[in-house]
Amino acid sequence: QVQLVESGGGLVQPGGSLRLACVASGSIRSINAMGWYRQAPAKQRELVARIDSGSITNYADSVKGRFTISRDNAKNTVYLQMNSLNPEDTAVYYCYALIRDATDFVKQYWGQGTQVTVST
């Protein structure tokens, strides 16, 4: 069994910063890509950022220059540093990871989501 647990969400004022973290645990043989999606009310889930096993990163155009994704392979953890937040960043943020688990198959796992609210 594999679990992803997120932390770091909350309420922040426009222009502020937050750092999200997601820890993968359980029967993990290896982790390929990790990343973050978000879903705002009445909107589709969208990819925010991803980082592969070689630390190559991709970002949504809307967050380029403001968000930074990183990972600590020793801790099975992915981070999302979010700066210059604006109300349009308000959403539930979901961590995901492509993990080779005990079955030796690569599967996509999801965290439970963490709320980020940018408001005065």
C-alpha positions as MATLAB code, in Angstrom:
seq = 'QVQLVESGGGLVQPGGSLRLACVASGSIRSINAMGWYRQAPAKQRELVARIDSGSITNYADSVKGRFTISRDNAKNTVYLQMNSLNPEDTAVYYCYALIRDATDFVKQYWGQGTQVTVST';
ca = [
       0.000    0.000    0.000;
       1.228    3.464   -0.915;
       0.085    6.760    0.572;
       0.720   10.372   -0.351;
       0.209   12.908    2.414;
       0.207   16.634    1.689;
       0.794   19.527    4.033;
       1.329   23.282    3.920;
      -1.923   24.659    2.572;
      -3.798   27.506    4.178;
      -4.968   31.084    3.880;
      -2.566   33.719    2.580;
      -2.905   37.306    1.431;
      -2.285   38.294   -2.204;
       1.421   38.600   -2.840;
       2.233   36.116   -0.115;
       3.934   32.727   -0.199;
       3.215   29.160    0.806;
       5.195   25.957    0.606;
       3.414   22.678    0.013;
       4.979   19.321    0.783;
       3.924   15.787   -0.156;
       5.439   12.675    1.371;
       5.084    9.256   -0.230;
       5.211    6.216    2.028;
       4.497    2.498    1.929;
       5.600   -0.271   -0.405;
       7.682    1.851   -2.785;
      10.316    0.414   -5.048;
      10.976    3.602   -6.991;
       9.354    6.919   -7.794;
       9.287    8.321  -11.308;
       7.578   11.660  -11.831;
       5.984   13.643   -9.019;
       3.915   16.747   -9.270;
       0.986   18.905   -8.351;
      -2.429   19.472   -9.843;
      -5.013   21.941   -8.645;
      -8.756   22.282   -8.947;
     -10.655   25.483   -8.373;
     -14.426   25.551   -7.843;
     -16.348   24.864  -11.059;
     -13.104   24.332  -12.981;
     -11.304   21.279  -14.296;
      -8.279   19.899  -12.547;
      -5.122   21.310  -14.110;
      -1.462   20.423  -13.950;
       0.523   22.990  -12.001;
       4.028   21.518  -12.056;
       5.818   18.225  -12.388;
       9.331   16.959  -11.821;
      10.715   13.712  -13.172;
      13.278   11.369  -11.708;
      16.047   13.372  -13.367;
      14.728   16.608  -11.830;
      13.505   17.972  -15.149;
      10.601   20.284  -14.431;
       7.521   21.525  -16.249;
       5.162   24.295  -15.215;
       1.798   25.621  -16.242;
       2.186   28.968  -17.977;
       0.107   30.630  -15.270;
       2.654   29.797  -12.542;
       5.975   30.105  -14.383;
       8.334   32.416  -12.552;
       6.263   32.270   -9.364;
       6.184   28.590   -8.370;
       9.116   26.215   -7.954;
       8.849   22.455   -7.701;
      11.585   20.359   -6.125;
      12.018   16.895   -4.684;
      14.045   15.126   -2.042;
      14.486   11.559   -3.224;
      15.925   10.396    0.072;
      12.697   11.486    1.787;
      10.281   10.520   -1.038;
       9.038   14.086   -0.855;
       8.034   16.683   -3.407;
       7.695   20.375   -2.616;
       5.928   23.285   -4.260;
       7.164   26.728   -3.310;
       4.496   29.248   -4.285;
       5.395   32.949   -4.356;
       3.506   36.047   -5.456;
       0.218   34.290   -4.901;
      -2.938   35.836   -6.296;
      -6.632   35.011   -5.858;
      -6.610   32.991   -9.103;
      -4.311   30.494   -7.370;
      -7.085   29.594   -4.920;
      -7.798   25.895   -5.321;
      -7.409   22.475   -3.805;
      -3.899   21.293   -4.613;
      -3.334   17.588   -5.189;
      -0.029   15.813   -5.129;
       0.549   12.881   -7.458;
       3.356   10.430   -8.038;
       4.143    7.676  -10.529;
       5.382    4.894   -8.283;
       6.703    1.430   -8.927;
       5.186   -0.347   -5.962;
       5.444   -3.842   -4.504;
       3.604   -5.314   -7.495;
       6.451   -4.054   -9.684;
       3.990   -2.102  -11.799;
       4.092    1.677  -12.135;
       0.885    3.266  -10.881;
      -0.310    6.812  -10.352;
      -1.106    7.686   -6.765;
      -2.855   10.785   -5.435;
      -2.846   12.690   -2.213;
      -6.017   13.762   -0.456;
      -5.642   17.413   -1.429;
      -4.819   20.545    0.504;
      -6.737   23.816    0.307;
      -4.917   26.985   -0.708;
      -6.902   30.202   -0.362;
      -5.507   33.564   -1.461;
      -7.624   36.369   -0.108;
      -7.608   39.575    1.868;
];
